Coordinates of C-alpha atoms and ligand atoms in Angstrom, one line a residue:
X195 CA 94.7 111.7 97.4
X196 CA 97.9 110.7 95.5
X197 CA 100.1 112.3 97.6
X198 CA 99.1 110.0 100.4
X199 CA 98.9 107.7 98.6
X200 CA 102.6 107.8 97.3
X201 CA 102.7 107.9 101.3
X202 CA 101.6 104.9 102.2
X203 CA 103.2 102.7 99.5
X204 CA 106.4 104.7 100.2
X205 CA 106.2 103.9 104.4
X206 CA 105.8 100.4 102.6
X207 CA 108.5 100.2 101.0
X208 CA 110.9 101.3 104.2
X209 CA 109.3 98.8 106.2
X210 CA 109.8 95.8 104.0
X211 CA 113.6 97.9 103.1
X212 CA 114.8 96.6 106.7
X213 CA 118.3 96.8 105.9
X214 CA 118.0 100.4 104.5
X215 CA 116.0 101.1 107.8
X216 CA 118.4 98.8 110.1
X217 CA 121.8 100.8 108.6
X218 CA 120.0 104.0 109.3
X219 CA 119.5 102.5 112.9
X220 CA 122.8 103.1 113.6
X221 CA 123.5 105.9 111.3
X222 CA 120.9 108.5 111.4
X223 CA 122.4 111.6 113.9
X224 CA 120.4 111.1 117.4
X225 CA 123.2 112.4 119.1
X226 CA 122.8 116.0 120.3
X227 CA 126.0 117.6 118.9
X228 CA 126.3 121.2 120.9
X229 CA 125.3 124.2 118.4
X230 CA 126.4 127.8 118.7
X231 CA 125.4 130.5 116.9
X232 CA 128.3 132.1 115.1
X233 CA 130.0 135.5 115.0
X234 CA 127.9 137.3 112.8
X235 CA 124.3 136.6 114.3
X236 CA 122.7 139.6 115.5
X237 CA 121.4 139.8 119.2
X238 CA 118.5 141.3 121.3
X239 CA 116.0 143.3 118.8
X240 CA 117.7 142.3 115.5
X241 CA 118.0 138.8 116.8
X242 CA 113.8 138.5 117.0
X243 CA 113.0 140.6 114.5
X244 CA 115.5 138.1 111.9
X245 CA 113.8 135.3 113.5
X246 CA 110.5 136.7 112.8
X247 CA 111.3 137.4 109.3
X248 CA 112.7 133.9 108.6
X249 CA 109.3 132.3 109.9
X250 CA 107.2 133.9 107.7
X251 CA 109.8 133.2 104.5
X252 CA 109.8 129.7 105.9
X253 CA 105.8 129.5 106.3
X254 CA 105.5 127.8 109.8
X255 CA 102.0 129.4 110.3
X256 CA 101.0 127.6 107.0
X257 CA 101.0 124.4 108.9
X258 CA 101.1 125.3 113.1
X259 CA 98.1 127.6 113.1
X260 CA 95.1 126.9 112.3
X261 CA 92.0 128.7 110.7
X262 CA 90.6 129.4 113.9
X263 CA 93.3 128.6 116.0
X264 CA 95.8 130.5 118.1
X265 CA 98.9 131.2 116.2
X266 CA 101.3 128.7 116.3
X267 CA 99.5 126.3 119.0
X268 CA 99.6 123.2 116.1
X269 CA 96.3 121.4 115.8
X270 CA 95.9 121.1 112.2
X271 CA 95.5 117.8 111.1
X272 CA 97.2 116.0 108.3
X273 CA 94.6 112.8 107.3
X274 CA 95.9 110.3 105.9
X275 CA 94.1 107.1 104.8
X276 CA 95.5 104.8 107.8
X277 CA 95.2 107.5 110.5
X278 CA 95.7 111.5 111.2
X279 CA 98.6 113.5 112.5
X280 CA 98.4 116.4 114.0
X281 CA 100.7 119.7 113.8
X282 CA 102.2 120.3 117.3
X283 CA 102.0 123.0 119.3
X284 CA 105.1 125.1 118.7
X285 CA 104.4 128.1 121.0
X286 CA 107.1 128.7 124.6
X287 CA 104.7 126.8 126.8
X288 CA 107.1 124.5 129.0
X289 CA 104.4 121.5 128.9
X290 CA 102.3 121.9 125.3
X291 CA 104.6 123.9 123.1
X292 CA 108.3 124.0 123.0
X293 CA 109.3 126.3 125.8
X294 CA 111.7 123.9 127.5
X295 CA 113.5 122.7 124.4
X296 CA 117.3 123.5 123.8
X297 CA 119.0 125.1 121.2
X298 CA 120.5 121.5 120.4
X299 CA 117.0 120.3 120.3
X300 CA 115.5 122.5 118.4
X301 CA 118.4 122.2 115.7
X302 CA 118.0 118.6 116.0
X303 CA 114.4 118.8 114.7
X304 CA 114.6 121.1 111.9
X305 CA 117.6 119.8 110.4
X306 CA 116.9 115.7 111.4
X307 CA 113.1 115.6 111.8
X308 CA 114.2 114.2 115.5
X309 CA 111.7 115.2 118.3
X310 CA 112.7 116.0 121.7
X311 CA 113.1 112.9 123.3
X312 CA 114.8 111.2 120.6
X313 CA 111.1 110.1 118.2
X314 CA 111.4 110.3 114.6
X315 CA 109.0 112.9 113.2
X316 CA 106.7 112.3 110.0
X317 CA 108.4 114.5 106.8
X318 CA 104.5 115.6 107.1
X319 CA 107.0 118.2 108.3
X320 CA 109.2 119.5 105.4
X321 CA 112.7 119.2 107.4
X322 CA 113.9 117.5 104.4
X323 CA 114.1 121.6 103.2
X324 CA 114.9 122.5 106.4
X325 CA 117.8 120.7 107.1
X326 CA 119.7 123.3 104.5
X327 CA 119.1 126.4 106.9
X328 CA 122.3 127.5 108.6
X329 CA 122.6 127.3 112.2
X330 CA 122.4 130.8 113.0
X331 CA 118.9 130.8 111.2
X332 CA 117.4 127.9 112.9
X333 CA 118.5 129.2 115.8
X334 CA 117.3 133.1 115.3
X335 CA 113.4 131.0 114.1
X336 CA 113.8 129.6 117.6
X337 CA 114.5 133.0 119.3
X338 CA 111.5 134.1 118.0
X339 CA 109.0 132.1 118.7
X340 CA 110.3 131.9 122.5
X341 CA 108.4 135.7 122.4
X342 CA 105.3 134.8 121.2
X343 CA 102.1 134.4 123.4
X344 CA 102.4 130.6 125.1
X345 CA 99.5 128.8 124.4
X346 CA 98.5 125.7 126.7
X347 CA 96.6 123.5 125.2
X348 CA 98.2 120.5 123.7
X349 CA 97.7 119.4 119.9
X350 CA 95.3 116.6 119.7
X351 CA 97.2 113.2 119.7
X352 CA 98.0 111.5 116.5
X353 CA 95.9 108.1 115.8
X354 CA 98.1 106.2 113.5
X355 CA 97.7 102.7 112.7
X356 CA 99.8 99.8 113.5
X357 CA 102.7 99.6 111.7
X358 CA 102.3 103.1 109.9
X359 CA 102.5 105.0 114.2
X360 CA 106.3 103.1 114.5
X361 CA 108.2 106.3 114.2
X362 CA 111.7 104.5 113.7
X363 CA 110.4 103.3 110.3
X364 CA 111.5 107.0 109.5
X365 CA 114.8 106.5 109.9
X366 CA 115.7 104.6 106.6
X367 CA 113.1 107.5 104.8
X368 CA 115.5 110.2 106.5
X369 CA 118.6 108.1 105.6
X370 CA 118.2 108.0 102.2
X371 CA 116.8 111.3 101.2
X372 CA 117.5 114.4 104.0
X373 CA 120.4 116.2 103.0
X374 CA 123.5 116.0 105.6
X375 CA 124.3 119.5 105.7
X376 CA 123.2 122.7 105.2
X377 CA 123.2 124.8 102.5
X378 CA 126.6 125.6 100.7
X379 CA 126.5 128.7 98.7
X380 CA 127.8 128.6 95.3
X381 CA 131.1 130.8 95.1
X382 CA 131.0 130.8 91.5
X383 CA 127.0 132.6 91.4
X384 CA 126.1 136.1 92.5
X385 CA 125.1 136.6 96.4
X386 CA 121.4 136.9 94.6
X387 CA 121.5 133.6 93.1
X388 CA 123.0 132.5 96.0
X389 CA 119.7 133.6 98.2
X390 CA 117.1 132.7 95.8
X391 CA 118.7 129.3 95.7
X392 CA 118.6 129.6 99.6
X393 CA 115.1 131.3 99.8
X394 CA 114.0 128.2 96.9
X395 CA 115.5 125.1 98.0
X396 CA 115.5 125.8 101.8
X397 CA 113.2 128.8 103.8
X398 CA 110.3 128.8 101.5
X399 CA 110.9 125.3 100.4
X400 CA 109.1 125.5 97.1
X401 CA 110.2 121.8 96.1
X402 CA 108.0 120.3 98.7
X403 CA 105.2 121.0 96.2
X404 CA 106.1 121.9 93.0
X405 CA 108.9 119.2 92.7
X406 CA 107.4 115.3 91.4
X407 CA 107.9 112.3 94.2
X408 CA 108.9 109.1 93.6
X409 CA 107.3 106.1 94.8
X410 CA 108.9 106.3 98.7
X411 CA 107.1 110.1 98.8
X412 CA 110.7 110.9 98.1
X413 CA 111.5 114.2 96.4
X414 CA 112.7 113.5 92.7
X415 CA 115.8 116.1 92.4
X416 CA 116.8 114.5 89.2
X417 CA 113.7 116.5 87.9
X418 CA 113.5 119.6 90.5
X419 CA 110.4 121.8 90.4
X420 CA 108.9 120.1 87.1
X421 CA 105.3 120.1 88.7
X422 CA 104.1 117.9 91.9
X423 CA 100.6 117.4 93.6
X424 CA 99.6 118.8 97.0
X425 CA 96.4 117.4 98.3
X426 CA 95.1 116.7 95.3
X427 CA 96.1 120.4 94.0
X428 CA 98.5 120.6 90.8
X429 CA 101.6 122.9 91.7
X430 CA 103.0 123.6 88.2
X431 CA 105.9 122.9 86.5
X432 CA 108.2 125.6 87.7
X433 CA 111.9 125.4 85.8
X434 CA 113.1 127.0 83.2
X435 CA 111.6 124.9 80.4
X436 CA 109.8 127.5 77.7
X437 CA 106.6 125.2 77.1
X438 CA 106.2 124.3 80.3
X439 CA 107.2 125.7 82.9
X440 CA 108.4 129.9 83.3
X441 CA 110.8 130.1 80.5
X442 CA 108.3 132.5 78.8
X443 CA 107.2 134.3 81.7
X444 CA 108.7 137.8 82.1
X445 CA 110.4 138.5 85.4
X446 CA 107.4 140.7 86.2
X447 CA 105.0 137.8 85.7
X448 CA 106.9 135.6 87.6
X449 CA 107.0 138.2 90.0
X450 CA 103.5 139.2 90.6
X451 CA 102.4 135.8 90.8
X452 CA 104.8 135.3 93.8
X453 CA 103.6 138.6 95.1
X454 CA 99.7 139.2 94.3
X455 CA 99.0 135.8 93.3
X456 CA 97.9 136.9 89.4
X457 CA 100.2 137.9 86.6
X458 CA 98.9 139.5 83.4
X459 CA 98.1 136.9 80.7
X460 CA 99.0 134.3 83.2
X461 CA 95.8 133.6 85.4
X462 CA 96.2 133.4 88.8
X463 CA 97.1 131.1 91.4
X464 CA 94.6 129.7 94.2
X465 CA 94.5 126.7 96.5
X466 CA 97.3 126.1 98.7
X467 CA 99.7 128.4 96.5
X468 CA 97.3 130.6 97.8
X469 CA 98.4 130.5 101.1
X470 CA 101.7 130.3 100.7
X471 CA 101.7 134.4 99.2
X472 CA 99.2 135.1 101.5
X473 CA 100.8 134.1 104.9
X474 CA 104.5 134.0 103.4
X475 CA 105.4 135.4 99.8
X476 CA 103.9 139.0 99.9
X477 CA 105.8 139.7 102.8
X478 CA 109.1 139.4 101.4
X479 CA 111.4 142.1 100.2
X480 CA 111.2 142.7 97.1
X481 CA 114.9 141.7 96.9
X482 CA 113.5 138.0 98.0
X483 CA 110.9 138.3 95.5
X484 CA 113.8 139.5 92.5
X485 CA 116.2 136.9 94.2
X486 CA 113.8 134.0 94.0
X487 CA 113.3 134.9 90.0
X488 CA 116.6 135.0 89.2
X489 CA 117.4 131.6 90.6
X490 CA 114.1 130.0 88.9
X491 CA 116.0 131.0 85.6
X492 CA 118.7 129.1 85.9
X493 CA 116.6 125.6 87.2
X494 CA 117.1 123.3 84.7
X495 CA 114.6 122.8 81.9
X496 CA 112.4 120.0 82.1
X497 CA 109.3 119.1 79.6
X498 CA 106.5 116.6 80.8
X499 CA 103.4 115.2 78.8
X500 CA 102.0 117.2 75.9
X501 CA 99.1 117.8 78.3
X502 CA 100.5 119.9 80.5
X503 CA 102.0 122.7 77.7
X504 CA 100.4 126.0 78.1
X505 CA 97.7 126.2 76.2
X506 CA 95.1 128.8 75.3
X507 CA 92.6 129.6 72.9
X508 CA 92.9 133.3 71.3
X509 CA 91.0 135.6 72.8
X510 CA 88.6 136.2 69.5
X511 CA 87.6 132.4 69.6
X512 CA 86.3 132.7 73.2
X513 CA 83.9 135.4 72.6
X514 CA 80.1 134.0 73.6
X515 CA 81.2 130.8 74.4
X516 CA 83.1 127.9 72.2
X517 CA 80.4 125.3 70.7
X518 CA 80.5 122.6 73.3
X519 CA 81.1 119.0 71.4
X520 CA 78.5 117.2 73.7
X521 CA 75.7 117.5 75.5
X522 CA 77.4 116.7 78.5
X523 CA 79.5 119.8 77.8
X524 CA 76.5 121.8 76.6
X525 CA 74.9 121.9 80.6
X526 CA 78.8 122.4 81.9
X527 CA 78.6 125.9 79.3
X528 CA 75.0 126.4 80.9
X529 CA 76.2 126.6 84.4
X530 CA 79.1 128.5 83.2
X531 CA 76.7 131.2 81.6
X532 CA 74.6 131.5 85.0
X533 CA 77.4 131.1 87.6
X534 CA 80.6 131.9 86.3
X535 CA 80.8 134.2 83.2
X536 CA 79.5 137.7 85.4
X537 CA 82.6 137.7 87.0
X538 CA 85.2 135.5 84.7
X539 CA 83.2 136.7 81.3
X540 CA 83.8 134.2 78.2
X541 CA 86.9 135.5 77.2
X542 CA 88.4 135.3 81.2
X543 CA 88.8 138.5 81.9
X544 CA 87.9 140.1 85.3
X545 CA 84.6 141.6 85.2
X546 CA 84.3 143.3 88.6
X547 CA 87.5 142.3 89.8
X548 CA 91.0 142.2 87.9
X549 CA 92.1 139.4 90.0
X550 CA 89.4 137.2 88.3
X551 CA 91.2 137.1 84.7
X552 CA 92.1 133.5 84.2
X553 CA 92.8 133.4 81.0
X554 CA 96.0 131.9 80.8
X555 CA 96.4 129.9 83.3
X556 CA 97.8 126.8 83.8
X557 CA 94.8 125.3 85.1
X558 CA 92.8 126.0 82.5
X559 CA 94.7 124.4 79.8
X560 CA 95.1 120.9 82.2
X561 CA 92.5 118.0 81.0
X562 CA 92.4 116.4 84.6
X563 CA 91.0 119.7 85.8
X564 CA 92.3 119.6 89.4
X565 CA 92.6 122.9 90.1
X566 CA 89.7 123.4 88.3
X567 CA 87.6 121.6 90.3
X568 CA 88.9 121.9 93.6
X569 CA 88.7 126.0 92.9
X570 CA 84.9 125.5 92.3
X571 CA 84.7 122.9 95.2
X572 CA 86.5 125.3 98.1
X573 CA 86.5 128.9 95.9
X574 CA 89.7 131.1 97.2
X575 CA 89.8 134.4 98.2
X576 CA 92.4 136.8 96.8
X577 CA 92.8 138.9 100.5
X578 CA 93.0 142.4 97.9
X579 CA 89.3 142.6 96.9
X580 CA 86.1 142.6 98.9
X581 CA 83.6 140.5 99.5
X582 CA 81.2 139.6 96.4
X583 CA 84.1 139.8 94.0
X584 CA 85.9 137.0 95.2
X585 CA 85.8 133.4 93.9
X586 CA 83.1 131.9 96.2
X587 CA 82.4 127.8 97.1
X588 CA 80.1 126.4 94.6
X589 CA 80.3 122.5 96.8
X590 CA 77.0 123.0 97.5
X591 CA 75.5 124.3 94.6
X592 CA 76.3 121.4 92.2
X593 CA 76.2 118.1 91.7
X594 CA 79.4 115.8 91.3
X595 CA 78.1 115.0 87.5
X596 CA 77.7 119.3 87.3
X597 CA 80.9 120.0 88.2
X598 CA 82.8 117.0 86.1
X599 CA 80.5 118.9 83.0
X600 CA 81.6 122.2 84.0
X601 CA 85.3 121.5 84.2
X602 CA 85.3 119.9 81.3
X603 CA 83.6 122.6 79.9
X604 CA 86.3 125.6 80.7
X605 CA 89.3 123.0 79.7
X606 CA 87.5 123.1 76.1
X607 CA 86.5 126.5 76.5
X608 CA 89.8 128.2 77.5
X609 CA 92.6 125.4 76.3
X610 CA 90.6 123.8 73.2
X611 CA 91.5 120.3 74.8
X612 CA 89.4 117.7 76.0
X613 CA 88.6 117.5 79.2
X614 CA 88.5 114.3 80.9
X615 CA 87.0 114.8 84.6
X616 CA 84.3 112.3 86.2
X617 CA 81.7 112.2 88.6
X618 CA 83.9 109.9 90.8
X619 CA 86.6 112.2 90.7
X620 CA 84.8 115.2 92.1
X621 CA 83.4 113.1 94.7
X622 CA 87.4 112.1 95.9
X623 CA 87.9 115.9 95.3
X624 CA 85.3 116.9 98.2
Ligands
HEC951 C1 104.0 121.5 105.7 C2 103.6 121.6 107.1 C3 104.6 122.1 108.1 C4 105.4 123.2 108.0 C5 105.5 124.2 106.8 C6 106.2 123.3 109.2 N1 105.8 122.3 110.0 FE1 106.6 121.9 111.9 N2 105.6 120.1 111.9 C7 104.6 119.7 111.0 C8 104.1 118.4 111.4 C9 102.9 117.7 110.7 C10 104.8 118.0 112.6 C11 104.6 116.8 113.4 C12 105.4 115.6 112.8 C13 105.2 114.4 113.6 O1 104.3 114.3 114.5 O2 106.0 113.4 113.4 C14 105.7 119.1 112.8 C15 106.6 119.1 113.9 C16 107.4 120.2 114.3 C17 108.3 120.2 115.4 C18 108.4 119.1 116.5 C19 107.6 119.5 117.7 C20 107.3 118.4 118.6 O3 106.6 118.6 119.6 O4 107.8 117.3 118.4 C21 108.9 121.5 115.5 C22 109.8 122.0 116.5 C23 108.4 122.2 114.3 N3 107.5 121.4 113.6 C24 108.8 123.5 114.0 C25 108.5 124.1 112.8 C26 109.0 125.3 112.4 C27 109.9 126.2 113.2 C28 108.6 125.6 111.1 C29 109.0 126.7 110.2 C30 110.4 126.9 110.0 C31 107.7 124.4 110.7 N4 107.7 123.6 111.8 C32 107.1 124.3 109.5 C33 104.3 120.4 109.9 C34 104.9 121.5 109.4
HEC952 C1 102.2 124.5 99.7 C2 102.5 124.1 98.4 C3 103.3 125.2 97.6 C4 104.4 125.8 97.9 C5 105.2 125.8 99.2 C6 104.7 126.6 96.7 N1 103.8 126.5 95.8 FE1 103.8 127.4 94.0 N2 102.0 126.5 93.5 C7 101.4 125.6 94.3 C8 100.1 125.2 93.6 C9 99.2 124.1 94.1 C10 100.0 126.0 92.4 C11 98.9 125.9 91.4 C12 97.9 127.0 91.8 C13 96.7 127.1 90.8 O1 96.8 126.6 89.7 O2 95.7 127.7 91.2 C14 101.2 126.8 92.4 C15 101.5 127.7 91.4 C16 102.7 128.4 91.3 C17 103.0 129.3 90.2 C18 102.2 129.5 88.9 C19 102.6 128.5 87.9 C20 101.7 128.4 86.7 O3 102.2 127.8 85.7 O4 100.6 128.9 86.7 C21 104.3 129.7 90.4 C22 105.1 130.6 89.5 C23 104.7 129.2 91.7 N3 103.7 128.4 92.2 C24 106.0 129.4 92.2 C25 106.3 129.0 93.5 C26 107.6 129.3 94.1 C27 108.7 130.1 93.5 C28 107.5 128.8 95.4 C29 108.5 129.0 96.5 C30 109.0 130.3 96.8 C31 106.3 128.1 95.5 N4 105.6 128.2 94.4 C32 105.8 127.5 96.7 C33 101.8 125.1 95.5 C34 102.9 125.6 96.2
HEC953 C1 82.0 136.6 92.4 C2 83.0 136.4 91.4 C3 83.3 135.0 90.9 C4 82.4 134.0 90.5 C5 80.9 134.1 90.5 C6 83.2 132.9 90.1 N1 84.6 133.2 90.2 FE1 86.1 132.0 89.7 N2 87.4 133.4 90.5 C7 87.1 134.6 91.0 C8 88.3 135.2 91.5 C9 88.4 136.6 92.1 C10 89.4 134.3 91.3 C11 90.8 134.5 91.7 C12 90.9 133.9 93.1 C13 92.2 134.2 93.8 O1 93.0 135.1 93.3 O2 92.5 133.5 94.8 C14 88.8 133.2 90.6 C15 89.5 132.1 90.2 C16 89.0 131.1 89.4 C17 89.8 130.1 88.7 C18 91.3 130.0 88.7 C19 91.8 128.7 89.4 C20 93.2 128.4 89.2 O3 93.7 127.5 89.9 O4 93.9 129.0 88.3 C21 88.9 129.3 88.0 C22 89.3 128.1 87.1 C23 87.6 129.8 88.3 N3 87.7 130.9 89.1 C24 86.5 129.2 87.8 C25 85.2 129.6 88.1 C26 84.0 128.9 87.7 C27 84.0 127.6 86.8 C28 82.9 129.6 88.2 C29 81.5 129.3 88.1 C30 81.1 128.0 88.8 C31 83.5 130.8 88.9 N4 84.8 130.7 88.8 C32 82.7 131.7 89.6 C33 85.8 135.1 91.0 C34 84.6 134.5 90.7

């Protein structure tokens, strides 16, 4: 997975960037400065009920509860190739979770990736977004979770390899590239800019995927939201840019996509944007949702590769199926006939279920076929429709080879580009 990947060379380069890493030594904010919440933070009811609303527009469940877990115990694990850490438990148990952390603490964390006794946490845990939240909302997230239902057992421990488990190798990573303050609105933008930029950059920290990172896993700001990777999953090229990223989209697109997770004409979004509307997007406000677009207007344009414009064949070409060019191709448009077409049809329309038209998506139109693949590999499951009409797991019906022809297949099909997945490349996708 490139992401760890990018991981590992970037852990690299801080250990052999000493000086960075000794400087930070002495720089990096350990100290536990006193925090109080200001004038204007609600208390009692309000209080939690803020606090609950700022967890779910800052997705903490995404990553501290898992599948079949209690919610918010920790426990999911983040694998990388020299080792596996796990989520902590972030429940009010004294011992397991958090329940005898202070205010300072807990402000620590979030904004300096500082655990409670001083270790340096992984950015595994986004507090490089996190450090823009104000006070008063770190501090109303930690208000509510003290009322959830303690949960005793600990997270499994992390197994890290030598040198990859020395925490302080963090510090130069946190020195160079964790913002030193929180966010600062912009007095010369509307309030709504001014919380979509918030909601964006900070709470629902969009940049962590959709934003390209440089070789120390770094975030590349210079090029904000022009597309990244997330476990091996493409998050699209979000700014402004009209071929490709939203510049085209109507508001509405851009909202239903945020909100149902399929715009008209636009496809649909699965994997782990997925779960971002699930557990965190659809429950906004609609002023969130209308907040968020406004801001996404005004990111800066930024083009990529001629491979990754929108792309899509009319809808009068697709009718029974494009001519494949190969016979490799021709047994990917075979599987697509018997598996695929009675709920996607050739032209990608829903057949049972309006949540399966693709047509128009990003992912159809990308050669590499990611998405593509790893949507046939793990299906996804849009939470409105039943069962039977969602997109199911096709891992084990098919071969590596099968699913490399059939990707290929529905990049030509839908996009009229070449396709260029491989065997070996579904097999890393599994
Ligand atoms: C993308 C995944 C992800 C998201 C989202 C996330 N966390 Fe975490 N969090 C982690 C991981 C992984 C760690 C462990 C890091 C380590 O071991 O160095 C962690 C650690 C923590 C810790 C330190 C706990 C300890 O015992 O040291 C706290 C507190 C925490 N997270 C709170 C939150 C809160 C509150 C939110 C939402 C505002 C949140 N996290 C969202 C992945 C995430
Ligand atoms: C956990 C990672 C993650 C987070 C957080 C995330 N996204 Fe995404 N997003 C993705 C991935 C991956 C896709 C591609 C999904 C697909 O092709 O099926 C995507 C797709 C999209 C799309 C559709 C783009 C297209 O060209 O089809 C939009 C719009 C979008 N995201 C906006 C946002 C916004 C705005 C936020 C923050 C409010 C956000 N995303 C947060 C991972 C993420
Ligand atoms: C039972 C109906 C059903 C079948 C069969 C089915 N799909 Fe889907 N598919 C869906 C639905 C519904 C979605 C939207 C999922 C969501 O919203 O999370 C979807 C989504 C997709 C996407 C969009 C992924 C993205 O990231 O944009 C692709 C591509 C796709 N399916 C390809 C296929 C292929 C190839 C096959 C055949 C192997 C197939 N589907 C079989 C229902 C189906």
């Amino acid at each position: 997975m490139k992401r760890w990947r990018n991981y590992i060379i970037g852990i690299c380069s801080i250990a052999v960037a000493g000086l960075v890493g000794a400087a930070a030594f002495f720089f990096w904010p350990h100290s536990l400065p006193q925090v109080q919440a200001s004038k204007s933070q609600p208390t009692g009811s309000e209080l939690i009920a803020r606090g609950e609303y700022l967890t779910v527009a800052a997705d903490c469940a995404a990553c501290h509860t898992t599948k079949s877990g209690k919610p918010f115990a920790g426990g999911l694990a983040f694998k990388l190739p020299f080792g596996t850490i796990y989520s902590p438990n972030i429940t009010p148990d004294k011992t397991a979770g958090i329940g005898d952390w202070t205010d300072a603490e807990f402000v620590r964390a979030m904004r300096s990736g500082v655990g409670k006794h001083g270790e340096d946490l992984y950015p595994a845990f986004p507090y490089s977004s996190y450090a823009l939240l104000s006070t008063d909302d770190i501090l109303a997230i930690k208000a509510y979770l003290m009322t959830l239902a303690s949960v005793a057992d600990p997270a499994p421990e992390n197994s890290l390899a030598f040198p990859f488990n020395q925490r302080p190798l963090m510090r130069g990573w946190k020195f160079l590239f964790v913002p030193w303050g929180p966010f600062q609105p912009d007095p010369g933008k509307d309030k709504q800019w001014n919380d979509g930029a918030y909601l964006v950059e900070a709470l629902a920290h969009c940049g962590e995927c959709h934003t390209p990172r440089g070789l120390m896993f770094q975030r590349k700001q210079g090029v904000a939201l022009s597309g990244g990777d997330v476990d091996g999953w493409k998050a699209w090229n979000i700014t402004s840019d009209k071929d490709y990223g939203l510049g085209n989209w109507s508001d509405e697109q851009i909202a239903d996509m945020l909100t149902a997770g399929h715009a008209k004409d636009r496809g649909v979004a699965a994997g782990p944007m997925r779960e971002a509307i699930d557990l965190s997007l659809s429950k906004l406000p609609k002023s969130d949702i209308d907040a968020i677009v406004a801001y996404l207007r005004t990111v800066p344009a930024v083009s990529g590769d001629a491979d990754h414009k929108a792309a899509r064949r009319k809808e009068e070409e697709l009718t029974a199926g494009s001519t494949p060019t190969s016979a490799s191709l021709q047994a990917g448009k075979d599987i697509y006939a018997g598996a695929c077409a009675s709920c996607h049809g050739w032209n990608g329309e829903g057949q049972f279920n309006p949540h399966a038209a693709i047509l128009g998506g990003h992912a159809l139109a990308d050669p590499t076929a990611s998405n593509v693949v790893r949507v046939v590999l793990q299906g996804s499951s849009d939470h409105a429709s039943a069962p039977g009409k969602t997109m199911p797991s096709f891992a084990k019906t098919y071969t590596d080879a099968e699913i490399a022809a059939l990707a290929n297949y529905v990049v030509e099909h839908f996009s009229g580009r070449k396709g260029t997945v491989t065997a070996e490349q579904v097999s890393e996708a599994r």
